[in-house]
JSON list of C-alpha atoms in Angstrom, two decimals:
[
{"chain": "A", "resi": 12, "resn": "MET", "atom": "CA", "xyz": [116.91, 81.67, 93.00]},
{"chain": "A", "resi": 13, "resn": "SER", "atom": "CA", "xyz": [115.67, 85.75, 92.74]},
{"chain": "A", "resi": 14, "resn": "THR", "atom": "CA", "xyz": [112.78, 86.97, 90.56]},
{"chain": "A", "resi": 15, "resn": "ALA", "atom": "CA", "xyz": [112.95, 89.60, 88.51]},
{"chain": "A", "resi": 16, "resn": "LYS", "atom": "CA", "xyz": [110.48, 91.69, 90.74]},
{"chain": "A", "resi": 17, "resn": "ASP", "atom": "CA", "xyz": [113.18, 90.63, 93.52]},
{"chain": "A", "resi": 18, "resn": "ASP", "atom": "CA", "xyz": [115.90, 92.40, 91.21]},
{"chain": "A", "resi": 19, "resn": "LEU", "atom": "CA", "xyz": [113.85, 95.21, 90.76]},
{"chain": "A", "resi": 20, "resn": "TYR", "atom": "CA", "xyz": [113.30, 95.50, 94.61]},
{"chain": "A", "resi": 21, "resn": "GLN", "atom": "CA", "xyz": [117.29, 95.08, 95.05]},
{"chain": "A", "resi": 22, "resn": "ALA", "atom": "CA", "xyz": [117.94, 97.48, 92.87]},
{"chain": "A", "resi": 23, "resn": "ILE", "atom": "CA", "xyz": [115.54, 100.34, 93.99]},
{"chain": "A", "resi": 24, "resn": "VAL", "atom": "CA", "xyz": [116.76, 99.65, 97.46]},
{"chain": "A", "resi": 25, "resn": "ARG", "atom": "CA", "xyz": [120.48, 100.46, 96.21]},
{"chain": "A", "resi": 26, "resn": "LEU", "atom": "CA", "xyz": [119.09, 103.64, 94.26]},
{"chain": "A", "resi": 27, "resn": "VAL", "atom": "CA", "xyz": [117.23, 105.00, 97.62]},
{"chain": "A", "resi": 28, "resn": "ASN", "atom": "CA", "xyz": [119.88, 104.07, 100.30]},
{"chain": "A", "resi": 29, "resn": "ASN", "atom": "CA", "xyz": [122.60, 105.68, 98.16]},
{"chain": "A", "resi": 30, "resn": "VAL", "atom": "CA", "xyz": [120.09, 109.08, 97.74]},
{"chain": "A", "resi": 31, "resn": "ALA", "atom": "CA", "xyz": [119.01, 108.90, 101.30]},
{"chain": "A", "resi": 32, "resn": "ALA", "atom": "CA", "xyz": [122.23, 108.07, 102.99]},
{"chain": "A", "resi": 33, "resn": "ALA", "atom": "CA", "xyz": [121.78, 111.42, 105.09]},
{"chain": "A", "resi": 34, "resn": "GLN", "atom": "CA", "xyz": [118.06, 110.80, 105.80]},
{"chain": "A", "resi": 35, "resn": "PRO", "atom": "CA", "xyz": [115.51, 107.90, 106.18]},
{"chain": "A", "resi": 36, "resn": "LEU", "atom": "CA", "xyz": [112.75, 107.78, 103.18]},
{"chain": "A", "resi": 37, "resn": "VAL", "atom": "CA", "xyz": [109.48, 109.08, 104.65]},
{"chain": "A", "resi": 38, "resn": "TYR", "atom": "CA", "xyz": [106.05, 107.61, 103.58]},
{"chain": "A", "resi": 39, "resn": "ILE", "atom": "CA", "xyz": [102.84, 108.82, 104.53]},
{"chain": "A", "resi": 40, "resn": "LYS", "atom": "CA", "xyz": [99.75, 106.86, 104.64]},
{"chain": "A", "resi": 41, "resn": "GLY", "atom": "CA", "xyz": [96.46, 108.28, 104.70]},
{"chain": "A", "resi": 42, "resn": "GLY", "atom": "CA", "xyz": [93.64, 105.92, 105.58]},
{"chain": "A", "resi": 43, "resn": "SER", "atom": "CA", "xyz": [95.11, 102.70, 106.85]},
{"chain": "A", "resi": 44, "resn": "ARG", "atom": "CA", "xyz": [92.48, 100.39, 107.63]},
{"chain": "A", "resi": 45, "resn": "SER", "atom": "CA", "xyz": [93.37, 96.79, 106.64]},
{"chain": "A", "resi": 46, "resn": "ASP", "atom": "CA", "xyz": [96.87, 98.24, 105.82]},
{"chain": "A", "resi": 47, "resn": "ALA", "atom": "CA", "xyz": [99.28, 95.55, 104.94]},
{"chain": "A", "resi": 48, "resn": "THR", "atom": "CA", "xyz": [102.95, 96.56, 105.29]},
{"chain": "A", "resi": 49, "resn": "GLN", "atom": "CA", "xyz": [105.12, 98.48, 102.17]},
{"chain": "A", "resi": 50, "resn": "PRO", "atom": "CA", "xyz": [107.47, 95.62, 100.52]},
{"chain": "A", "resi": 51, "resn": "LEU", "atom": "CA", "xyz": [109.65, 98.90, 99.50]},
{"chain": "A", "resi": 52, "resn": "MET", "atom": "CA", "xyz": [109.79, 99.92, 103.24]},
{"chain": "A", "resi": 53, "resn": "ASP", "atom": "CA", "xyz": [110.34, 96.73, 104.52]},
{"chain": "A", "resi": 54, "resn": "LEU", "atom": "CA", "xyz": [113.57, 96.52, 102.66]},
{"chain": "A", "resi": 55, "resn": "LEU", "atom": "CA", "xyz": [114.48, 99.94, 103.93]},
{"chain": "A", "resi": 56, "resn": "PRO", "atom": "CA", "xyz": [115.76, 99.35, 107.65]},
{"chain": "A", "resi": 57, "resn": "ASP", "atom": "CA", "xyz": [115.62, 103.20, 108.66]},
{"chain": "A", "resi": 58, "resn": "ALA", "atom": "CA", "xyz": [112.31, 104.25, 106.78]},
{"chain": "A", "resi": 59, "resn": "ARG", "atom": "CA", "xyz": [109.30, 105.50, 108.41]},
{"chain": "A", "resi": 60, "resn": "THR", "atom": "CA", "xyz": [105.82, 104.69, 107.47]},
{"chain": "A", "resi": 61, "resn": "ILE", "atom": "CA", "xyz": [103.26, 107.00, 109.33]},
{"chain": "A", "resi": 62, "resn": "GLY", "atom": "CA", "xyz": [99.98, 105.77, 108.89]},
{"chain": "A", "resi": 63, "resn": "PHE", "atom": "CA", "xyz": [96.49, 107.56, 110.00]},
{"chain": "A", "resi": 64, "resn": "GLU", "atom": "CA", "xyz": [93.25, 106.19, 110.70]},
{"chain": "A", "resi": 65, "resn": "PRO", "atom": "CA", "xyz": [90.48, 107.85, 112.46]},
{"chain": "A", "resi": 66, "resn": "ASP", "atom": "CA", "xyz": [88.77, 104.59, 113.75]},
{"chain": "A", "resi": 67, "resn": "LEU", "atom": "CA", "xyz": [90.10, 104.21, 117.22]},
{"chain": "A", "resi": 68, "resn": "ALA", "atom": "CA", "xyz": [89.61, 100.35, 117.35]},
{"chain": "A", "resi": 69, "resn": "GLU", "atom": "CA", "xyz": [91.17, 100.23, 114.00]},
{"chain": "A", "resi": 70, "resn": "CYS", "atom": "CA", "xyz": [94.22, 102.19, 114.72]},
{"chain": "A", "resi": 71, "resn": "ALA", "atom": "CA", "xyz": [94.64, 100.57, 118.03]},
{"chain": "A", "resi": 72, "resn": "ARG", "atom": "CA", "xyz": [95.15, 97.21, 115.97]},
{"chain": "A", "resi": 73, "resn": "LEU", "atom": "CA", "xyz": [97.26, 98.40, 113.50]},
{"chain": "A", "resi": 74, "resn": "ARG", "atom": "CA", "xyz": [99.65, 99.60, 116.23]},
{"chain": "A", "resi": 75, "resn": "GLN", "atom": "CA", "xyz": [99.31, 96.33, 118.33]},
{"chain": "A", "resi": 76, "resn": "HIS", "atom": "CA", "xyz": [100.65, 94.43, 114.95]},
{"chain": "A", "resi": 77, "resn": "ALA", "atom": "CA", "xyz": [102.85, 97.40, 113.68]},
{"chain": "A", "resi": 78, "resn": "LYS", "atom": "CA", "xyz": [106.21, 96.46, 112.59]},
{"chain": "A", "resi": 79, "resn": "SER", "atom": "CA", "xyz": [109.13, 98.28, 113.51]},
{"chain": "A", "resi": 80, "resn": "GLY", "atom": "CA", "xyz": [109.69, 101.47, 111.48]},
{"chain": "A", "resi": 81, "resn": "TYR", "atom": "CA", "xyz": [105.78, 101.80, 111.22]},
{"chain": "A", "resi": 82, "resn": "GLU", "atom": "CA", "xyz": [103.88, 104.04, 113.28]},
{"chain": "A", "resi": 83, "resn": "TYR", "atom": "CA", "xyz": [99.95, 104.85, 113.41]},
{"chain": "A", "resi": 84, "resn": "PHE", "atom": "CA", "xyz": [97.67, 107.83, 114.62]},
{"chain": "A", "resi": 85, "resn": "PRO", "atom": "CA", "xyz": [94.00, 107.90, 115.41]},
{"chain": "A", "resi": 86, "resn": "ILE", "atom": "CA", "xyz": [93.66, 111.35, 113.46]},
{"chain": "A", "resi": 87, "resn": "ALA", "atom": "CA", "xyz": [91.38, 112.36, 110.63]},
{"chain": "A", "resi": 88, "resn": "LEU", "atom": "CA", "xyz": [93.29, 114.22, 108.37]},
{"chain": "A", "resi": 89, "resn": "GLY", "atom": "CA", "xyz": [91.83, 117.25, 106.70]},
{"chain": "A", "resi": 90, "resn": "ARG", "atom": "CA", "xyz": [92.82, 120.50, 105.31]},
{"chain": "A", "resi": 91, "resn": "LYS", "atom": "CA", "xyz": [93.12, 122.60, 108.66]},
{"chain": "A", "resi": 92, "resn": "MET", "atom": "CA", "xyz": [92.20, 121.85, 112.15]},
{"chain": "A", "resi": 93, "resn": "GLU", "atom": "CA", "xyz": [88.43, 121.73, 112.71]},
{"chain": "A", "resi": 94, "resn": "THR", "atom": "CA", "xyz": [85.80, 119.94, 113.97]},
{"chain": "A", "resi": 95, "resn": "ARG", "atom": "CA", "xyz": [83.91, 117.46, 111.34]},
{"chain": "A", "resi": 96, "resn": "HIS", "atom": "CA", "xyz": [81.15, 114.80, 110.93]},
{"chain": "A", "resi": 97, "resn": "LEU", "atom": "CA", "xyz": [82.94, 111.45, 110.44]},
{"chain": "A", "resi": 98, "resn": "TYR", "atom": "CA", "xyz": [80.14, 109.31, 108.32]},
{"chain": "A", "resi": 99, "resn": "VAL", "atom": "CA", "xyz": [80.35, 105.70, 109.35]},
{"chain": "A", "resi": 100, "resn": "THR", "atom": "CA", "xyz": [79.14, 103.19, 107.12]},
{"chain": "A", "resi": 101, "resn": "GLY", "atom": "CA", "xyz": [77.60, 99.89, 106.71]},
{"chain": "A", "resi": 102, "resn": "ASN", "atom": "CA", "xyz": [81.25, 98.78, 105.00]},
{"chain": "A", "resi": 103, "resn": "PRO", "atom": "CA", "xyz": [83.89, 100.39, 107.72]},
{"chain": "A", "resi": 104, "resn": "ALA", "atom": "CA", "xyz": [86.10, 101.10, 104.74]},
{"chain": "A", "resi": 105, "resn": "CYS", "atom": "CA", "xyz": [83.48, 103.34, 103.20]},
{"chain": "A", "resi": 106, "resn": "THR", "atom": "CA", "xyz": [83.48, 105.52, 106.04]},
{"chain": "A", "resi": 107, "resn": "SER", "atom": "CA", "xyz": [84.44, 109.16, 105.05]},
{"chain": "A", "resi": 108, "resn": "LEU", "atom": "CA", "xyz": [83.98, 112.74, 106.52]},
{"chain": "A", "resi": 109, "resn": "LEU", "atom": "CA", "xyz": [81.82, 113.29, 103.26]},
{"chain": "A", "resi": 110, "resn": "LYS", "atom": "CA", "xyz": [78.32, 112.41, 103.29]},
{"chain": "A", "resi": 111, "resn": "PRO", "atom": "CA", "xyz": [77.81, 109.45, 100.85]},
{"chain": "A", "resi": 112, "resn": "ASN", "atom": "CA", "xyz": [75.71, 109.98, 97.65]},
{"chain": "A", "resi": 113, "resn": "GLY", "atom": "CA", "xyz": [72.82, 107.44, 98.41]},
{"chain": "A", "resi": 114, "resn": "GLU", "atom": "CA", "xyz": [71.18, 109.01, 95.54]},
{"chain": "A", "resi": 115, "resn": "PHE", "atom": "CA", "xyz": [73.88, 107.86, 93.11]},
{"chain": "A", "resi": 116, "resn": "MET", "atom": "CA", "xyz": [74.80, 104.75, 94.62]},
{"chain": "A", "resi": 117, "resn": "ASP", "atom": "CA", "xyz": [70.96, 103.59, 94.82]},
{"chain": "A", "resi": 118, "resn": "ARG", "atom": "CA", "xyz": [71.50, 102.81, 90.91]},
{"chain": "A", "resi": 119, "resn": "PHE", "atom": "CA", "xyz": [73.44, 100.04, 91.94]},
{"chain": "A", "resi": 120, "resn": "LEU", "atom": "CA", "xyz": [72.65, 96.86, 92.99]},
{"chain": "A", "resi": 121, "resn": "ASP", "atom": "CA", "xyz": [73.33, 96.16, 96.56]},
{"chain": "A", "resi": 122, "resn": "CYS", "atom": "CA", "xyz": [76.13, 99.36, 96.96]},
{"chain": "A", "resi": 123, "resn": "ALA", "atom": "CA", "xyz": [73.95, 101.47, 98.49]},
{"chain": "A", "resi": 124, "resn": "GLN", "atom": "CA", "xyz": [74.36, 98.94, 101.90]},
{"chain": "A", "resi": 125, "resn": "GLN", "atom": "CA", "xyz": [77.77, 99.15, 101.98]},
{"chain": "A", "resi": 126, "resn": "LEU", "atom": "CA", "xyz": [77.56, 102.98, 102.38]},
{"chain": "A", "resi": 127, "resn": "GLU", "atom": "CA", "xyz": [74.51, 103.64, 104.22]},
{"chain": "A", "resi": 128, "resn": "VAL", "atom": "CA", "xyz": [75.50, 105.54, 107.44]},
{"chain": "A", "resi": 129, "resn": "LEU", "atom": "CA", "xyz": [74.89, 103.71, 110.66]},
{"chain": "A", "resi": 130, "resn": "HIS", "atom": "CA", "xyz": [75.87, 106.89, 112.70]},
{"chain": "A", "resi": 131, "resn": "THR", "atom": "CA", "xyz": [78.10, 109.69, 112.57]},
{"chain": "A", "resi": 132, "resn": "LEU", "atom": "CA", "xyz": [80.90, 110.76, 115.22]},
{"chain": "A", "resi": 133, "resn": "GLU", "atom": "CA", "xyz": [82.38, 114.37, 115.76]},
{"chain": "A", "resi": 134, "resn": "VAL", "atom": "CA", "xyz": [86.01, 114.26, 115.15]},
{"chain": "A", "resi": 135, "resn": "GLU", "atom": "CA", "xyz": [88.77, 116.79, 115.10]},
{"chain": "A", "resi": 136, "resn": "THR", "atom": "CA", "xyz": [90.92, 117.09, 111.71]},
{"chain": "A", "resi": 137, "resn": "GLU", "atom": "CA", "xyz": [94.58, 117.87, 111.38]},
{"chain": "A", "resi": 138, "resn": "SER", "atom": "CA", "xyz": [96.54, 118.62, 108.53]},
{"chain": "A", "resi": 139, "resn": "LEU", "atom": "CA", "xyz": [99.75, 117.26, 107.64]},
{"chain": "A", "resi": 140, "resn": "ASP", "atom": "CA", "xyz": [101.40, 120.53, 107.58]},
{"chain": "A", "resi": 141, "resn": "ARG", "atom": "CA", "xyz": [100.64, 121.13, 110.94]},
{"chain": "A", "resi": 142, "resn": "PHE", "atom": "CA", "xyz": [100.81, 117.37, 112.41]},
{"chain": "A", "resi": 143, "resn": "LEU", "atom": "CA", "xyz": [104.13, 116.16, 110.95]},
{"chain": "A", "resi": 144, "resn": "PRO", "atom": "CA", "xyz": [106.34, 118.90, 112.43]},
{"chain": "A", "resi": 145, "resn": "THR", "atom": "CA", "xyz": [104.75, 118.04, 116.27]},
{"chain": "A", "resi": 146, "resn": "LYS", "atom": "CA", "xyz": [106.46, 114.86, 115.33]},
{"chain": "A", "resi": 147, "resn": "GLY", "atom": "CA", "xyz": [110.11, 116.03, 114.06]},
{"chain": "A", "resi": 148, "resn": "LEU", "atom": "CA", "xyz": [109.31, 115.56, 110.57]},
{"chain": "A", "resi": 149, "resn": "THR", "atom": "CA", "xyz": [110.50, 118.20, 108.06]},
{"chain": "A", "resi": 150, "resn": "TYR", "atom": "CA", "xyz": [110.36, 116.28, 105.18]},
{"chain": "A", "resi": 151, "resn": "VAL", "atom": "CA", "xyz": [107.78, 113.64, 103.73]},
{"chain": "A", "resi": 152, "resn": "ASP", "atom": "CA", "xyz": [109.06, 111.81, 100.27]},
{"chain": "A", "resi": 153, "resn": "PHE", "atom": "CA", "xyz": [106.18, 109.60, 99.56]},
{"chain": "A", "resi": 154, "resn": "ILE", "atom": "CA", "xyz": [102.15, 110.44, 100.14]},
{"chain": "A", "resi": 155, "resn": "ASP", "atom": "CA", "xyz": [99.51, 107.81, 99.88]},
{"chain": "A", "resi": 156, "resn": "LEU", "atom": "CA", "xyz": [96.02, 108.52, 100.12]},
{"chain": "A", "resi": 157, "resn": "ASP", "atom": "CA", "xyz": [92.93, 106.50, 100.34]},
{"chain": "A", "resi": 158, "resn": "THR", "atom": "CA", "xyz": [90.38, 108.40, 102.58]},
{"chain": "A", "resi": 159, "resn": "GLN", "atom": "CA", "xyz": [87.10, 108.12, 100.66]},
{"chain": "A", "resi": 160, "resn": "GLY", "atom": "CA", "xyz": [86.57, 111.53, 98.87]},
{"chain": "A", "resi": 161, "resn": "ALA", "atom": "CA", "xyz": [88.96, 113.71, 101.27]},
{"chain": "A", "resi": 162, "resn": "GLU", "atom": "CA", "xyz": [92.10, 113.38, 99.05]},
{"chain": "A", "resi": 163, "resn": "LEU", "atom": "CA", "xyz": [91.76, 116.93, 97.88]},
{"chain": "A", "resi": 164, "resn": "GLU", "atom": "CA", "xyz": [91.40, 118.30, 101.22]},
{"chain": "A", "resi": 165, "resn": "ILE", "atom": "CA", "xyz": [94.31, 116.64, 102.78]},
{"chain": "A", "resi": 166, "resn": "LEU", "atom": "CA", "xyz": [96.48, 117.61, 99.91]},
{"chain": "A", "resi": 167, "resn": "GLN", "atom": "CA", "xyz": [95.06, 121.21, 100.54]},
{"chain": "A", "resi": 168, "resn": "GLY", "atom": "CA", "xyz": [97.00, 120.93, 104.12]},
{"chain": "A", "resi": 169, "resn": "ALA", "atom": "CA", "xyz": [99.94, 119.44, 102.95]},
{"chain": "A", "resi": 170, "resn": "GLU", "atom": "CA", "xyz": [101.11, 122.06, 100.67]},
{"chain": "A", "resi": 171, "resn": "SER", "atom": "CA", "xyz": [104.51, 123.22, 102.46]},
{"chain": "A", "resi": 172, "resn": "PHE", "atom": "CA", "xyz": [105.38, 119.35, 101.95]},
{"chain": "A", "resi": 173, "resn": "LEU", "atom": "CA", "xyz": [104.12, 119.22, 98.68]},
{"chain": "A", "resi": 174, "resn": "SER", "atom": "CA", "xyz": [106.40, 122.58, 97.47]},
{"chain": "A", "resi": 175, "resn": "ASN", "atom": "CA", "xyz": [109.59, 121.61, 99.37]},
{"chain": "A", "resi": 176, "resn": "SER", "atom": "CA", "xyz": [110.23, 117.37, 99.46]},
{"chain": "A", "resi": 177, "resn": "VAL", "atom": "CA", "xyz": [107.33, 115.13, 97.89]},
{"chain": "A", "resi": 178, "resn": "LEU", "atom": "CA", "xyz": [108.77, 113.19, 95.56]},
{"chain": "A", "resi": 179, "resn": "GLY", "atom": "CA", "xyz": [105.72, 110.92, 94.51]},
{"chain": "A", "resi": 180, "resn": "LEU", "atom": "CA", "xyz": [102.12, 110.29, 95.51]},
{"chain": "A", "resi": 181, "resn": "SER", "atom": "CA", "xyz": [99.43, 107.36, 94.88]},
{"chain": "A", "resi": 182, "resn": "ILE", "atom": "CA", "xyz": [96.03, 108.98, 95.56]},
{"chain": "A", "resi": 183, "resn": "GLU", "atom": "CA", "xyz": [92.66, 107.38, 95.37]},
{"chain": "A", "resi": 184, "resn": "VAL", "atom": "CA", "xyz": [90.08, 109.25, 93.03]},
{"chain": "A", "resi": 185, "resn": "GLU", "atom": "CA", "xyz": [86.87, 108.99, 91.43]},
{"chain": "A", "resi": 186, "resn": "PHE", "atom": "CA", "xyz": [85.27, 109.90, 88.30]},
{"chain": "A", "resi": 187, "resn": "SER", "atom": "CA", "xyz": [81.44, 109.62, 89.50]},
{"chain": "A", "resi": 188, "resn": "SER", "atom": "CA", "xyz": [80.48, 111.33, 92.69]},
{"chain": "A", "resi": 189, "resn": "ILE", "atom": "CA", "xyz": [80.40, 108.40, 95.52]},
{"chain": "A", "resi": 190, "resn": "TYR", "atom": "CA", "xyz": [79.88, 110.88, 98.12]},
{"chain": "A", "resi": 191, "resn": "VAL", "atom": "CA", "xyz": [78.26, 114.36, 98.29]},
{"chain": "A", "resi": 192, "resn": "GLU", "atom": "CA", "xyz": [80.68, 117.45, 96.94]},
{"chain": "A", "resi": 193, "resn": "GLN", "atom": "CA", "xyz": [83.20, 115.02, 96.30]},
{"chain": "A", "resi": 194, "resn": "PRO", "atom": "CA", "xyz": [86.35, 116.47, 94.70]},
{"chain": "A", "resi": 195, "resn": "LEU", "atom": "CA", "xyz": [86.95, 113.93, 91.20]},
{"chain": "A", "resi": 196, "resn": "PHE", "atom": "CA", "xyz": [90.01, 113.64, 89.44]},
{"chain": "A", "resi": 197, "resn": "SER", "atom": "CA", "xyz": [89.83, 116.53, 87.05]},
{"chain": "A", "resi": 198, "resn": "GLN", "atom": "CA", "xyz": [90.11, 118.79, 90.48]},
{"chain": "A", "resi": 199, "resn": "VAL", "atom": "CA", "xyz": [92.92, 116.62, 92.37]},
{"chain": "A", "resi": 200, "resn": "ASP", "atom": "CA", "xyz": [95.05, 116.72, 89.09]},
{"chain": "A", "resi": 201, "resn": "ALA", "atom": "CA", "xyz": [94.60, 120.27, 88.23]},
{"chain": "A", "resi": 202, "resn": "PHE", "atom": "CA", "xyz": [95.74, 120.61, 92.08]},
{"chain": "A", "resi": 203, "resn": "LEU", "atom": "CA", "xyz": [98.76, 118.81, 91.91]},
{"chain": "A", "resi": 204, "resn": "ARG", "atom": "CA", "xyz": [99.93, 120.26, 88.75]},
{"chain": "A", "resi": 205, "resn": "GLN", "atom": "CA", "xyz": [100.44, 123.42, 90.43]},
{"chain": "A", "resi": 206, "resn": "PHE", "atom": "CA", "xyz": [103.44, 121.80, 92.12]},
{"chain": "A", "resi": 207, "resn": "ASP", "atom": "CA", "xyz": [104.63, 119.87, 88.93]},
{"chain": "A", "resi": 208, "resn": "PHE", "atom": "CA", "xyz": [103.40, 116.54, 89.31]},
{"chain": "A", "resi": 209, "resn": "MET", "atom": "CA", "xyz": [101.88, 114.86, 86.65]},
{"chain": "A", "resi": 210, "resn": "LEU", "atom": "CA", "xyz": [99.83, 111.69, 85.92]},
{"chain": "A", "resi": 211, "resn": "PHE", "atom": "CA", "xyz": [102.34, 108.51, 85.52]},
{"chain": "A", "resi": 212, "resn": "ASP", "atom": "CA", "xyz": [99.46, 105.74, 85.97]},
{"chain": "A", "resi": 213, "resn": "LEU", "atom": "CA", "xyz": [96.23, 104.72, 86.44]},
{"chain": "A", "resi": 214, "resn": "LEU", "atom": "CA", "xyz": [95.30, 101.21, 88.22]},
{"chain": "A", "resi": 215, "resn": "ARG", "atom": "CA", "xyz": [91.62, 100.82, 87.29]},
{"chain": "A", "resi": 216, "resn": "TYR", "atom": "CA", "xyz": [89.14, 99.53, 90.03]},
{"chain": "A", "resi": 217, "resn": "ARG", "atom": "CA", "xyz": [85.48, 99.07, 89.29]},
{"chain": "A", "resi": 218, "resn": "TYR", "atom": "CA", "xyz": [83.03, 99.46, 92.27]},
{"chain": "A", "resi": 219, "resn": "ARG", "atom": "CA", "xyz": [81.12, 96.28, 91.08]}
]
C-alpha cells in the first residue's frame, strides 16, 4: 500500500524525468558531514549528487559509504580560490571558515563549549564556478548549503550557475551572528533576489 508521501515522490519523479530526459538532475551539497542520502535523488537513477566536506576523515567516510550517483570532495567552498583558516570546534559540526562568536554564545548555557575553537587549519577554498566545470559540470539544478556562516560567500562564488541553471536552493541562515562577521538572513536574501529567487519556506531551528 502506498502512502500519500510515496505518491508525491513518484509524481515528482515522473515530472523530473520528463523534464530532465536530456540531462540528469545535478544536486550540490555544501557541508556534507553526516549527510544522509537524498530520497528524491535516490529515485532518479541518473541523478548526480556532488558533496563537499573539508574534514578529510569525514570526507573519506562519506566516500567509503557513498551510493551510486554520489560523489564527495574534501574541499572547503568559498567565494574564490584562496588560503583561509578553518576553525575546528568542540562540536565538529560547528567547524567554520568564520571564527565563532564566543561573546554571543556565552550568553547561552553550554552552547559556547560546542563552538570552542580546538585548533585551526589552513585550507584552500574553491568556488563552485571554478571547480564544477573541471568535473565536466556545466549546469546545476539545486544547491543545498549548510556551511556554518559561509553560505553567502559560497553563493557569490556560484554566480554563473545562479544566473543560468539553478532552479532552487536550501540555505541555512541565521538571524543572530553565531560567527564573527557572519552574513545574516537579510544579506543572503538580498543577494539571491538579484537572480530572481524568492523565499519559499522557512524551517525553523532553535539552537537550544
